[in-house]
Coordinates of C-alpha atoms in Angstrom, one line a residue:
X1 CA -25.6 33.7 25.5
X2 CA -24.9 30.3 27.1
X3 CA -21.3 30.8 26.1
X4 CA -21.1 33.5 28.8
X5 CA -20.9 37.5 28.5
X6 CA -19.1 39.0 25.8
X7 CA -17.6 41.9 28.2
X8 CA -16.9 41.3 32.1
X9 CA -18.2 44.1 34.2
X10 CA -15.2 46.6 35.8
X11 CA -16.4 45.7 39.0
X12 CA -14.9 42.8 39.2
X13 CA -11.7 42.6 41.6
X14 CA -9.4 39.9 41.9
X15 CA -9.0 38.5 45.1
X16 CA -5.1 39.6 45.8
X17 CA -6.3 42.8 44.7
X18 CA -9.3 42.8 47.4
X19 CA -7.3 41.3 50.4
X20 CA -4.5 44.1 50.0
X21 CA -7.2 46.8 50.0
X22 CA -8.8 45.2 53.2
X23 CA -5.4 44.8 55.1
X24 CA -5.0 49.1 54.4
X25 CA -8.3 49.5 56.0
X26 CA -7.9 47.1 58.9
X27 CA -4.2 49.1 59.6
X28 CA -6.2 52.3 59.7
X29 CA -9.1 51.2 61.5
X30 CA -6.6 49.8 64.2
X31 CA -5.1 53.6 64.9
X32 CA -8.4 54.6 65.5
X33 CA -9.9 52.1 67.9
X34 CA -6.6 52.1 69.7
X35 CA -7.4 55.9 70.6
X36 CA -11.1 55.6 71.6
X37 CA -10.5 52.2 74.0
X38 CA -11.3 52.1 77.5
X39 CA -11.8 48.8 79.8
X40 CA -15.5 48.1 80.8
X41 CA -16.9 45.4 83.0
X42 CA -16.7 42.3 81.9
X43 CA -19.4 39.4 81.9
X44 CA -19.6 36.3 83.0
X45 CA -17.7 33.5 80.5
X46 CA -15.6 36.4 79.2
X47 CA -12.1 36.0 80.9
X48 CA -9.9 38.6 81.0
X49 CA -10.0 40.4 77.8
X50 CA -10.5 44.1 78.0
X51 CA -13.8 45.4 76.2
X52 CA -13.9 48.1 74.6
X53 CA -16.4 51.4 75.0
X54 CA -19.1 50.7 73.0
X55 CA -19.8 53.1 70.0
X56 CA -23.1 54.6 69.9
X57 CA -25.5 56.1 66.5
X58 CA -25.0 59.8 66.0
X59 CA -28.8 60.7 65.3
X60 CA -32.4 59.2 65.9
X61 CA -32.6 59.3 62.1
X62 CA -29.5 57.2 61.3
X63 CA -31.0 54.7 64.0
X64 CA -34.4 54.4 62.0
X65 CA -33.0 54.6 58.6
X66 CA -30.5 51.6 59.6
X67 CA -33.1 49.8 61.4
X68 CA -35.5 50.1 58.5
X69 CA -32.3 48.9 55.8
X70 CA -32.0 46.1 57.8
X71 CA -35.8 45.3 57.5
X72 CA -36.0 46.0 54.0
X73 CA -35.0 43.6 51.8
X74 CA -36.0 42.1 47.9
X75 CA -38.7 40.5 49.5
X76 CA -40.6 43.6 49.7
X77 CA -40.2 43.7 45.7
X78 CA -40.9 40.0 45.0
X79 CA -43.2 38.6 47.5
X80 CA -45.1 41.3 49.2
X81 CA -47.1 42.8 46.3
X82 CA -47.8 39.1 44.4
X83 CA -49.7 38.0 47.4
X84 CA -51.0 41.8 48.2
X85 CA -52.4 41.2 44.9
X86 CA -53.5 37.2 44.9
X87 CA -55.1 37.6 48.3
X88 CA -57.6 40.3 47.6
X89 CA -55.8 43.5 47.5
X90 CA -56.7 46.2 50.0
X91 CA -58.7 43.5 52.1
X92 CA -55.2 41.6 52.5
X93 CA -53.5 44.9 53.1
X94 CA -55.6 45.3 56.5
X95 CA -55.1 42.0 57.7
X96 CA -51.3 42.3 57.5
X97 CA -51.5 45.8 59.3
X98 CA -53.5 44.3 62.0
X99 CA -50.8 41.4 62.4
X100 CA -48.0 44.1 62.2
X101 CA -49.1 46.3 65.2
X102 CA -50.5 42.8 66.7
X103 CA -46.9 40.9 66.6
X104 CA -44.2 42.6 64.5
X105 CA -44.3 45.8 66.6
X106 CA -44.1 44.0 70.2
X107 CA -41.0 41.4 69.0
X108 CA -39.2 44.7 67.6
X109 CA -39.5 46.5 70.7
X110 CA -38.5 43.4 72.9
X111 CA -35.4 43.2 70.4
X112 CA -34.6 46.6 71.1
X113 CA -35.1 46.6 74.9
X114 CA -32.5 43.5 74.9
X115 CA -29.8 45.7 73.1
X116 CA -30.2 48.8 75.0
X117 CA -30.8 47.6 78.4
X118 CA -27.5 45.2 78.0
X119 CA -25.4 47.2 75.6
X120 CA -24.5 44.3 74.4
X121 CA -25.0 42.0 70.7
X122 CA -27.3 39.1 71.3
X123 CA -25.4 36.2 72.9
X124 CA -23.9 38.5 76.0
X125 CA -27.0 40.8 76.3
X126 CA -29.1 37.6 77.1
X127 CA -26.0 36.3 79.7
X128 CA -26.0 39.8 81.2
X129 CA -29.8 39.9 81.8
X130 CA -31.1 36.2 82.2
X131 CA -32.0 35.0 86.0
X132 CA -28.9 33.7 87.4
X133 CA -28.5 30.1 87.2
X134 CA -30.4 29.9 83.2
X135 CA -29.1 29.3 80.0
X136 CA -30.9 32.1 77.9
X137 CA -27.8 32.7 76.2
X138 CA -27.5 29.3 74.6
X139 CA -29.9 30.9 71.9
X140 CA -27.1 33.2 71.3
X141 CA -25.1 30.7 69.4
X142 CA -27.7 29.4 66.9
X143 CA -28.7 33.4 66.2
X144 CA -24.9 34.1 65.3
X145 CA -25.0 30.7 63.4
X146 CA -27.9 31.9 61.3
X147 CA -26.7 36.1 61.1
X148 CA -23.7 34.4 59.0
X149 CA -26.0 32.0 57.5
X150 CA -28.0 34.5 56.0
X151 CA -25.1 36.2 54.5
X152 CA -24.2 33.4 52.4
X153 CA -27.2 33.1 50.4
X154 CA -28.0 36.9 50.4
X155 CA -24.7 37.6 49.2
X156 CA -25.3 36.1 46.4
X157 CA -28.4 37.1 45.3
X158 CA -27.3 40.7 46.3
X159 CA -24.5 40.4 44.0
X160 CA -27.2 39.2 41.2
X161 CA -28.8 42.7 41.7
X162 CA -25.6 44.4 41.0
X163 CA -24.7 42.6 37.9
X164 CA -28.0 43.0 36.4
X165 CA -27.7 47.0 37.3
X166 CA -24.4 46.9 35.2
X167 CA -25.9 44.8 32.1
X168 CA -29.1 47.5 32.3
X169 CA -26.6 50.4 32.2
X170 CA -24.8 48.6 29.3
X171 CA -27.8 48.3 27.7
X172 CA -27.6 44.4 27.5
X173 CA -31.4 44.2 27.9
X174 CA -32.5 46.7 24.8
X175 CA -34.8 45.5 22.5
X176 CA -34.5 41.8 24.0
X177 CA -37.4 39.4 23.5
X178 CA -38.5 36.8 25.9
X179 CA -36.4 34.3 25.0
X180 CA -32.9 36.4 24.7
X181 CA -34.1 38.0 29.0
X182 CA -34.0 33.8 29.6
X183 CA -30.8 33.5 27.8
X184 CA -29.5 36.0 29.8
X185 CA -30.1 35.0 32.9
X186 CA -29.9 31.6 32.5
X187 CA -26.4 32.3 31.1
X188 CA -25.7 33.8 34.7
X189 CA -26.9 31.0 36.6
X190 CA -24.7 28.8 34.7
X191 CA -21.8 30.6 35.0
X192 CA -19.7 30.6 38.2
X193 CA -17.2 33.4 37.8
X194 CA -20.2 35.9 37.1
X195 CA -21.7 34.6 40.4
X196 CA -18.8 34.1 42.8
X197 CA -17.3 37.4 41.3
X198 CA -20.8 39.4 41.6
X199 CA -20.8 37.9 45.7
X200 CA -17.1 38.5 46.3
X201 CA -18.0 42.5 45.1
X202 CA -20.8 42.7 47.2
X203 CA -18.8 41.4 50.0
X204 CA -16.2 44.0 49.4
X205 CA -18.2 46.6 50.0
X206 CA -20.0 45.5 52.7
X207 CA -17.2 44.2 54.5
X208 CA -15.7 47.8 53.8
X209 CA -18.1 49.4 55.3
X210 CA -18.4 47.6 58.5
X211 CA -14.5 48.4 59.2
X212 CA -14.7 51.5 59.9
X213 CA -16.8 53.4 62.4
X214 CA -20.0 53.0 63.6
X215 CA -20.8 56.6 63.1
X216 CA -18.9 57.8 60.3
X217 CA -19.2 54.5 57.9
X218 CA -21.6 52.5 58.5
X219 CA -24.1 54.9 59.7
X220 CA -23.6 57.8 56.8
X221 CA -23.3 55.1 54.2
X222 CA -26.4 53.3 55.6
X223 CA -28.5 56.4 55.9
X224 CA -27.5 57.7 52.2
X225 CA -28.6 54.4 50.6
X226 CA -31.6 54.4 52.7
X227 CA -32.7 58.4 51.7
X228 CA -31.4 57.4 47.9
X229 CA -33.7 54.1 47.8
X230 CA -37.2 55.8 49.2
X231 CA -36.2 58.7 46.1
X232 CA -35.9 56.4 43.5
X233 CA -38.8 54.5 44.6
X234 CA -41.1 57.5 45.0
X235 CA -39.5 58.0 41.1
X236 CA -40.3 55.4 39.6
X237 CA -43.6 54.5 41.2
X238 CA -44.7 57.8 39.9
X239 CA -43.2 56.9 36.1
X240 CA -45.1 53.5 36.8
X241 CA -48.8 54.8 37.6
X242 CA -49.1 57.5 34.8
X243 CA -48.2 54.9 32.2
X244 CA -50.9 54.1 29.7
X245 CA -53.2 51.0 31.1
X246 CA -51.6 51.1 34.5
X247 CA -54.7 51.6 36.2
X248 CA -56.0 47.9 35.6
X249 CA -52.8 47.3 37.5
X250 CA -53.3 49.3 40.4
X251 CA -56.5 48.3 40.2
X252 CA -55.5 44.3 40.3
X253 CA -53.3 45.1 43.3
X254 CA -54.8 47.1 45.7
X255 CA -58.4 47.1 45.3
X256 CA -60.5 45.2 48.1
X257 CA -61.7 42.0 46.4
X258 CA -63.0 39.8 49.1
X259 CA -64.1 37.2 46.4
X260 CA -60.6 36.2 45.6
X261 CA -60.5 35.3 49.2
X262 CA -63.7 33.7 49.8
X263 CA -64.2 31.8 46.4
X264 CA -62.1 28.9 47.9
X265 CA -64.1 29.0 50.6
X266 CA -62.6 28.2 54.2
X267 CA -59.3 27.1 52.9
X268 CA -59.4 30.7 50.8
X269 CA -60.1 32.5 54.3
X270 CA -57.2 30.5 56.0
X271 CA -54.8 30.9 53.5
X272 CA -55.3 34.7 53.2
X273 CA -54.7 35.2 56.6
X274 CA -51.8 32.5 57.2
X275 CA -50.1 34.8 53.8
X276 CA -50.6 37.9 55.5
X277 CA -49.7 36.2 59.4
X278 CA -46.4 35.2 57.9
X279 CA -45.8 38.1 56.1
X280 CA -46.3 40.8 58.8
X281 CA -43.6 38.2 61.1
X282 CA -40.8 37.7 57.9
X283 CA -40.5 41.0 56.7
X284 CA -39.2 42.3 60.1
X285 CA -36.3 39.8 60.2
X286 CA -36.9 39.4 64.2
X287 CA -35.5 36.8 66.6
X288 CA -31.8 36.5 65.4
X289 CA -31.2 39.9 67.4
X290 CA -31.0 42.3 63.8
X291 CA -32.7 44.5 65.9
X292 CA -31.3 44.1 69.3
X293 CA -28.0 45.0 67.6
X294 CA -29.1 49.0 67.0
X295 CA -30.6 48.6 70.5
X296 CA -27.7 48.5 71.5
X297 CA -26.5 51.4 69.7
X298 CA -29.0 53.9 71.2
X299 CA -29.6 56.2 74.4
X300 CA -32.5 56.5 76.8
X301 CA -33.6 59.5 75.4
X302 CA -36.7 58.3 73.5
X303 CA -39.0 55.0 74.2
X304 CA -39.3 52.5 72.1
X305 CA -42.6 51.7 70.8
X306 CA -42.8 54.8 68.8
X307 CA -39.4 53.7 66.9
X308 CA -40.7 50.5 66.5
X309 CA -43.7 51.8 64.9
X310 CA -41.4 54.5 62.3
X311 CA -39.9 51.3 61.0
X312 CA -42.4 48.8 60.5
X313 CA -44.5 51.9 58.4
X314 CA -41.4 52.4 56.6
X315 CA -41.2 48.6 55.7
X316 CA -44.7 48.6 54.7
X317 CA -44.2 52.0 52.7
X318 CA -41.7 50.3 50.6
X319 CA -43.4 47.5 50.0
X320 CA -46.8 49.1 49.1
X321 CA -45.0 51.3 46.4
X322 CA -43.2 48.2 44.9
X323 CA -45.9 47.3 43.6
X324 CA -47.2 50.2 42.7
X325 CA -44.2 50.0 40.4
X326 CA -44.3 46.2 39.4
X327 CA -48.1 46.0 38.9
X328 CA -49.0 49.3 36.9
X329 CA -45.4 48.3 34.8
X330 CA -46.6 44.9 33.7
X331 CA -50.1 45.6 33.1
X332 CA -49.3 49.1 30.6
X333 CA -47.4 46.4 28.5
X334 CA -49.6 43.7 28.9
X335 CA -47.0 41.1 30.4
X336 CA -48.2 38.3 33.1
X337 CA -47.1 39.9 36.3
X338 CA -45.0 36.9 38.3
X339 CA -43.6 36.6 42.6
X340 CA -39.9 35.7 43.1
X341 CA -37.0 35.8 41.1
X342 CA -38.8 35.1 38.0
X343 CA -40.3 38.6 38.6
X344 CA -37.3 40.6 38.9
X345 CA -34.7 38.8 36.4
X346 CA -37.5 37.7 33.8
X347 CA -40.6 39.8 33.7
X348 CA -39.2 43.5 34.4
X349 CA -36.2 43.1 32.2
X350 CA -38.9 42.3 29.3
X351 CA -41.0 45.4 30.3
X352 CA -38.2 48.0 30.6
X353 CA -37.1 46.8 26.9
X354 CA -40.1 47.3 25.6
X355 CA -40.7 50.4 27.5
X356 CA -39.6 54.1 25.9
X357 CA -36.1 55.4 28.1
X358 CA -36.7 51.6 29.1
X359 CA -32.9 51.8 30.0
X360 CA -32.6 54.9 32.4
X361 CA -36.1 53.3 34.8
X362 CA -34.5 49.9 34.5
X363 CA -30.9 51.4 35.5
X364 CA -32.8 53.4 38.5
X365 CA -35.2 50.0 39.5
X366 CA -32.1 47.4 40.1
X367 CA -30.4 50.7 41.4
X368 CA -33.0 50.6 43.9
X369 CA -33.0 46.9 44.8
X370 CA -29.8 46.7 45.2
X371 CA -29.7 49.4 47.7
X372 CA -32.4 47.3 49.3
X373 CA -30.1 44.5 49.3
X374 CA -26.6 46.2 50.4
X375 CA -28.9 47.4 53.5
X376 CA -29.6 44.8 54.4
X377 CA -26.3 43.2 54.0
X378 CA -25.0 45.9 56.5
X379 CA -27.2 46.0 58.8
X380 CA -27.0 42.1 59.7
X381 CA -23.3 42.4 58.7
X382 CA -22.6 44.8 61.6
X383 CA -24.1 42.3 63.8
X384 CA -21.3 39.5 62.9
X385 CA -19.0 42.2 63.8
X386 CA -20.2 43.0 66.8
X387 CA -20.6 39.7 68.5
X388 CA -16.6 39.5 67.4
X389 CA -15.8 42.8 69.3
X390 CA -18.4 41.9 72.4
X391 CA -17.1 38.4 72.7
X392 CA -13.3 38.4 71.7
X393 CA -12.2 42.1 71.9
X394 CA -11.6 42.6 68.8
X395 CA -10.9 45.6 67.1
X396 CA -13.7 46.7 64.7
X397 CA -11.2 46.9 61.3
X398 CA -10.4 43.0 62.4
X399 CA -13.8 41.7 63.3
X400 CA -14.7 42.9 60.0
X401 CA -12.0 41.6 58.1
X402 CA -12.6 38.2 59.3
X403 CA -16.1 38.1 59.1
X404 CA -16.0 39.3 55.5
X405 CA -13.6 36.6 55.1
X406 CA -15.7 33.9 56.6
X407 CA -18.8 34.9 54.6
X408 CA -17.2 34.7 51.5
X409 CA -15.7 31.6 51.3
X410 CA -18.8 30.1 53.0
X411 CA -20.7 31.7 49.9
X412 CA -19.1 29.8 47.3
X413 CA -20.9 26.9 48.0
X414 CA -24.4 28.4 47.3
X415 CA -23.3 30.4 44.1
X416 CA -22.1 26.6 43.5
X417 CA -25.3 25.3 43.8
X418 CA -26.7 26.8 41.2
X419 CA -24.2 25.2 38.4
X420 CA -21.4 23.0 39.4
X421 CA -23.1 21.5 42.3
X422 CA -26.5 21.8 41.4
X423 CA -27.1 18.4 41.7
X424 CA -26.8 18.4 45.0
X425 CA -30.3 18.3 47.3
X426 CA -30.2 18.2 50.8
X427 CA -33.5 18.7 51.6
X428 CA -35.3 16.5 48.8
X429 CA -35.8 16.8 44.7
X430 CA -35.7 20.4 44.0
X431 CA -33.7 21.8 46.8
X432 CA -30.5 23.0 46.1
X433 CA -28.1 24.4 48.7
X434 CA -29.6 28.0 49.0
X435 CA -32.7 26.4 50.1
X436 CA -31.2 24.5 53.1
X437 CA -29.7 27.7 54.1
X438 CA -32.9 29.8 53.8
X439 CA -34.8 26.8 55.6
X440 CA -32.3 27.6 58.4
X441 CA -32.9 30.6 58.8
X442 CA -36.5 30.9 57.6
X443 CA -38.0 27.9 59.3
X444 CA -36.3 28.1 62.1
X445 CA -33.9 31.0 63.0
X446 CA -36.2 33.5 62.9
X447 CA -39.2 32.4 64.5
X448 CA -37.8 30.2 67.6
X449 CA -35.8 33.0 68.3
X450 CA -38.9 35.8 68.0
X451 CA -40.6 32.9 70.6
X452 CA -37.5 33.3 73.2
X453 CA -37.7 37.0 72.7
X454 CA -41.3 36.8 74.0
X455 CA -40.7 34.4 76.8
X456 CA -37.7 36.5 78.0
X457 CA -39.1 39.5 78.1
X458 CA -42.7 38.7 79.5
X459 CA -42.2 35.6 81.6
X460 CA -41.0 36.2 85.0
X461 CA -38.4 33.0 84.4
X462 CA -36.9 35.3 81.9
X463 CA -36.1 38.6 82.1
X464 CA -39.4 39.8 82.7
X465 CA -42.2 42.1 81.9
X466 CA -41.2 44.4 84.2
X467 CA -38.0 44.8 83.4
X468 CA -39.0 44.9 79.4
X469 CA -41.8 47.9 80.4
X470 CA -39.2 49.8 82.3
X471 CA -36.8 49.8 79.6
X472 CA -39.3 49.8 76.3
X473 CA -41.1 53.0 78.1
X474 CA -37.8 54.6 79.3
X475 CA -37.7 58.0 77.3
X476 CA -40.1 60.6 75.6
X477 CA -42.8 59.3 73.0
X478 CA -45.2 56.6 72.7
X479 CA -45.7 53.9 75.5
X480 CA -46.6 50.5 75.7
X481 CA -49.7 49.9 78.4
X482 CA -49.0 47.8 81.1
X483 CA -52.7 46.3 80.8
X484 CA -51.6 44.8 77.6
X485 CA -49.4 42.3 79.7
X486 CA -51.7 39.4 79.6
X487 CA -51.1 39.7 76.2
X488 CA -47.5 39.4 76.3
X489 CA -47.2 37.0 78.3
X490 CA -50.1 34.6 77.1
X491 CA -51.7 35.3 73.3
X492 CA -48.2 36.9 71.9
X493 CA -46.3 33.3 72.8
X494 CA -49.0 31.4 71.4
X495 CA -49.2 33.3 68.0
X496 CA -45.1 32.8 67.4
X497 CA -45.1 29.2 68.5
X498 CA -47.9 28.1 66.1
X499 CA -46.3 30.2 63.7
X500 CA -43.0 28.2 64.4
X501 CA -44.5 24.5 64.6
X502 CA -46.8 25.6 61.6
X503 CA -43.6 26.3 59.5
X504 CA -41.7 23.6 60.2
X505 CA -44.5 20.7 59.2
X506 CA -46.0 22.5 56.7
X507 CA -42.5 22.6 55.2
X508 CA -42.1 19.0 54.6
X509 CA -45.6 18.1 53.4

């Protein structure tokens, strides 16, 4: 296989062919927007441009469905139940609940508080809130930085998903052995065209989907994929369990084992709860305004901390049942399960060969993660297109275009990375350019900007916890307690900033 594929997959598109079908979309998508327009106030550092009305979500569900896409991601499949597993099962489970409704919950709802009190994506919302006289804002710019940042490495491995969904439907992967799955993928890796070509699809269709409406493309779209993915989960993870064997696997993952946390002794305890600490905070995606975004997108009608809680469970949910899939799956066929890539392009690929129908559940499995990818995808896409239609007035059709633009050539050099420029390491022996982009975001995006969120909406030299309990509490459904503000403002800082320093010099050790 190291020659390359045999066949190339159909959904390849060249990239005249993909730049004439954008410029029909953008045409289109400028008739419309030119009809719903209207001038609103402007903010500070804005000039004179006209903004236009903002578009709002059609439905609470499309607003939890594309909150929860943009949450969900392949490292609910590849990380989440390998730890869930290594760090004692149903005991580790608890702890990364309690850390959840302890610190994922709060930053979500602060995110969404930002977007719906301002209207606005991150960069503005903070100008149109902050005190007069500070610079909140100035965060603004590294989370736009690190929303298109993100996009160039998840691009890429998003368009990995897809191309191994075509080579399971082809049938590539029947009766394959261990060493012809390797082949295969490392016959990807190698390969540039299948890599840039896989990202330059994905970006297609994402980009495509942005251009439209916020209602009638990206929300539909986002809510189908979304509805389709927790089907095919609930599918397979029942195939998985009533496989012969599979309940050593369910077994290995989920039942309470505190002596695979305790036999290390203190560094055992601390490392069980740092996992599930980290864990609970990563898998939201918080602090580069992902959130804040759909926020924005929503009316007064319900509070917040009740949404906040719909998605988190629904992150968890699809987390918990991938390995209900993975673990039951590899122990029925006795195979090693394994966390990361190796898991999804080495080890499953070897059980659904040797697995009866082993086509159709692996067809249906990277169905399913790439859904889980493309959600993503979308949901932090729309962000880049909304900070181009808050900040330059842009219609959507063109914010879209050139963002998609952007993030594709940008892309190139991490598909690179893997090949023709794999040589290169930025951040020492073993780190190839993906890794300086997820350190980026990772190891620093995400938590420094969770940290502002907390200090803007609990300290009274931000925006303030008044203001944040007004708006998070505005609407029917659950509240958050105004007793808990000592917690806001003093223990909820401290957990993200440890969490932040921690990160960053553990990193390099």
């Amino acid at each position: 296989m190291k020659g390359g594929l045999r066949r190339r997959p159909s959904l390849y598109l060249t990239v005249v062919d993909a730049c004439a079908i954008m410029m029909q979309y953008v045409g289109s998508v400028k008739t419309r927007s030119a009809a719903m327009s209207s001038q609103m106030q402007r903010l500070p550092g804005e000039g004179k441009r006209k903004m236009k009305e903002r578009e709002s979500l059609g439905s609470r569900l499309g607003f939890i469905l594309l909150s929860a896409g943009c949450a969900i991601g392949i490292g609910n499949v590849w990380r989440f139940p390998y730890i869930t597993g290594q760090y004692g099962g149903g005991f580790f489970v608890l702890i990364y609940i309690l850390f959840l409704l302890i610190m994922g919950i709060p930053i979500i709802t602060m995110e969404y508080s930002v977007g719906r009190a301002s209207r606005k994506s991150i960069l503005p919302a903070f100008r149109k809130l902050e005190p007069k006289g500070s610079h909140w804002h100035l965060w603004g710019y590294v989370a736009m930085a690190g929303n298109y940042v993100i996009l160039m490495f998840y691009s890429v491995i998003s368009g990995w998903l897809l191309y191994y969904f075509i080579c399971m439907v082809r049938g590539d992967f029947d009766g394959g052995d261990t060493a012809a799955i390797e082949a295969k993928f490392q016959a990807m890796m190698a390969n540039p065209k299948i890599l840039i070509g896989s990202m330059l699809a994905v970006m297609i269709i994402t980009t495509l989907v942005c251009a439209f409406s916020l209602q009638g493309s990206v929300e539909k779209i986002s809510k189908f994929m979304m509805i389709a993915l927790l089907v095919i989960m609930v599918i397979l993870g029942i195939r998985a369990v009533t496989l012969p064997g599979a309940s050593k696997g369910i077994s290995f993952y989920l039942k309470p084992d505190i002596s695979k946390v305790t036999k290390h002794g203190a560094r055992g305890i601390w490392d069980t709860v740092y996992a599930a600490l980290n864990q609970s905070f990563f898998t939201l995606s918080i602090g580069m305004g992902g959130m804040e975004i759909y926020g924005s997108y929503i009316g007064k009608e319900r509070s917040l901390t009740g949404e906040a809680v719909i998605v988190a469970a629904l992150d968890t949910f699809v987390a918990l049942v991938a390995g209900l899939i993975v673990f039951p799956a590899c122990f029925a066929y006795g195979i090693s399960p394994d966390s990361g890539p190796s898991l999804i392009f080495l080890t499953l690929p070897r059980v659904f060969s040797t697995m009866p129908n082993g086509r159709l559940w692996g067809s249906l499995f990277f169905l399913f993660l790439f859904f889980a990818a493309e959600s993503t995808m979308i949901g932090v896409f729309e962000n880049d297109v909304s900070f181009s239609i808050d900040l330059k007035g842009m219609t959507r059709g063109k914010a879209a275009l050139i963002s998609g633009i952007v993030i594709t050539v940008c892309s190139i050099p991490c598909a690179l990375g893997f090949n023709v420029w794999s040589g290169v390491h930025l951040l020492g022996a073993g780190k190839n350019i993906m890794d300086v982009e997820d350190f980026f975001v990772s190891t620093i995006c995400l938590p420094v900007g969770s940290l502002i969120f907390t200090l803007f909406c609990a300290q009274k030299y931000g925006w303030g916890f008044d203001n944040y309990l007004k708006e998070v509490n505005t609407g029917d459904g659950l509240k958050m307690p105004r007793r808990l503000s000592w917690y806001f403002r003093y223990v909820l800082p401290a957990l993200v900033g440890f969490l932040a320093v921690y990160g960053i010099v553990t990193y390099f050790m």
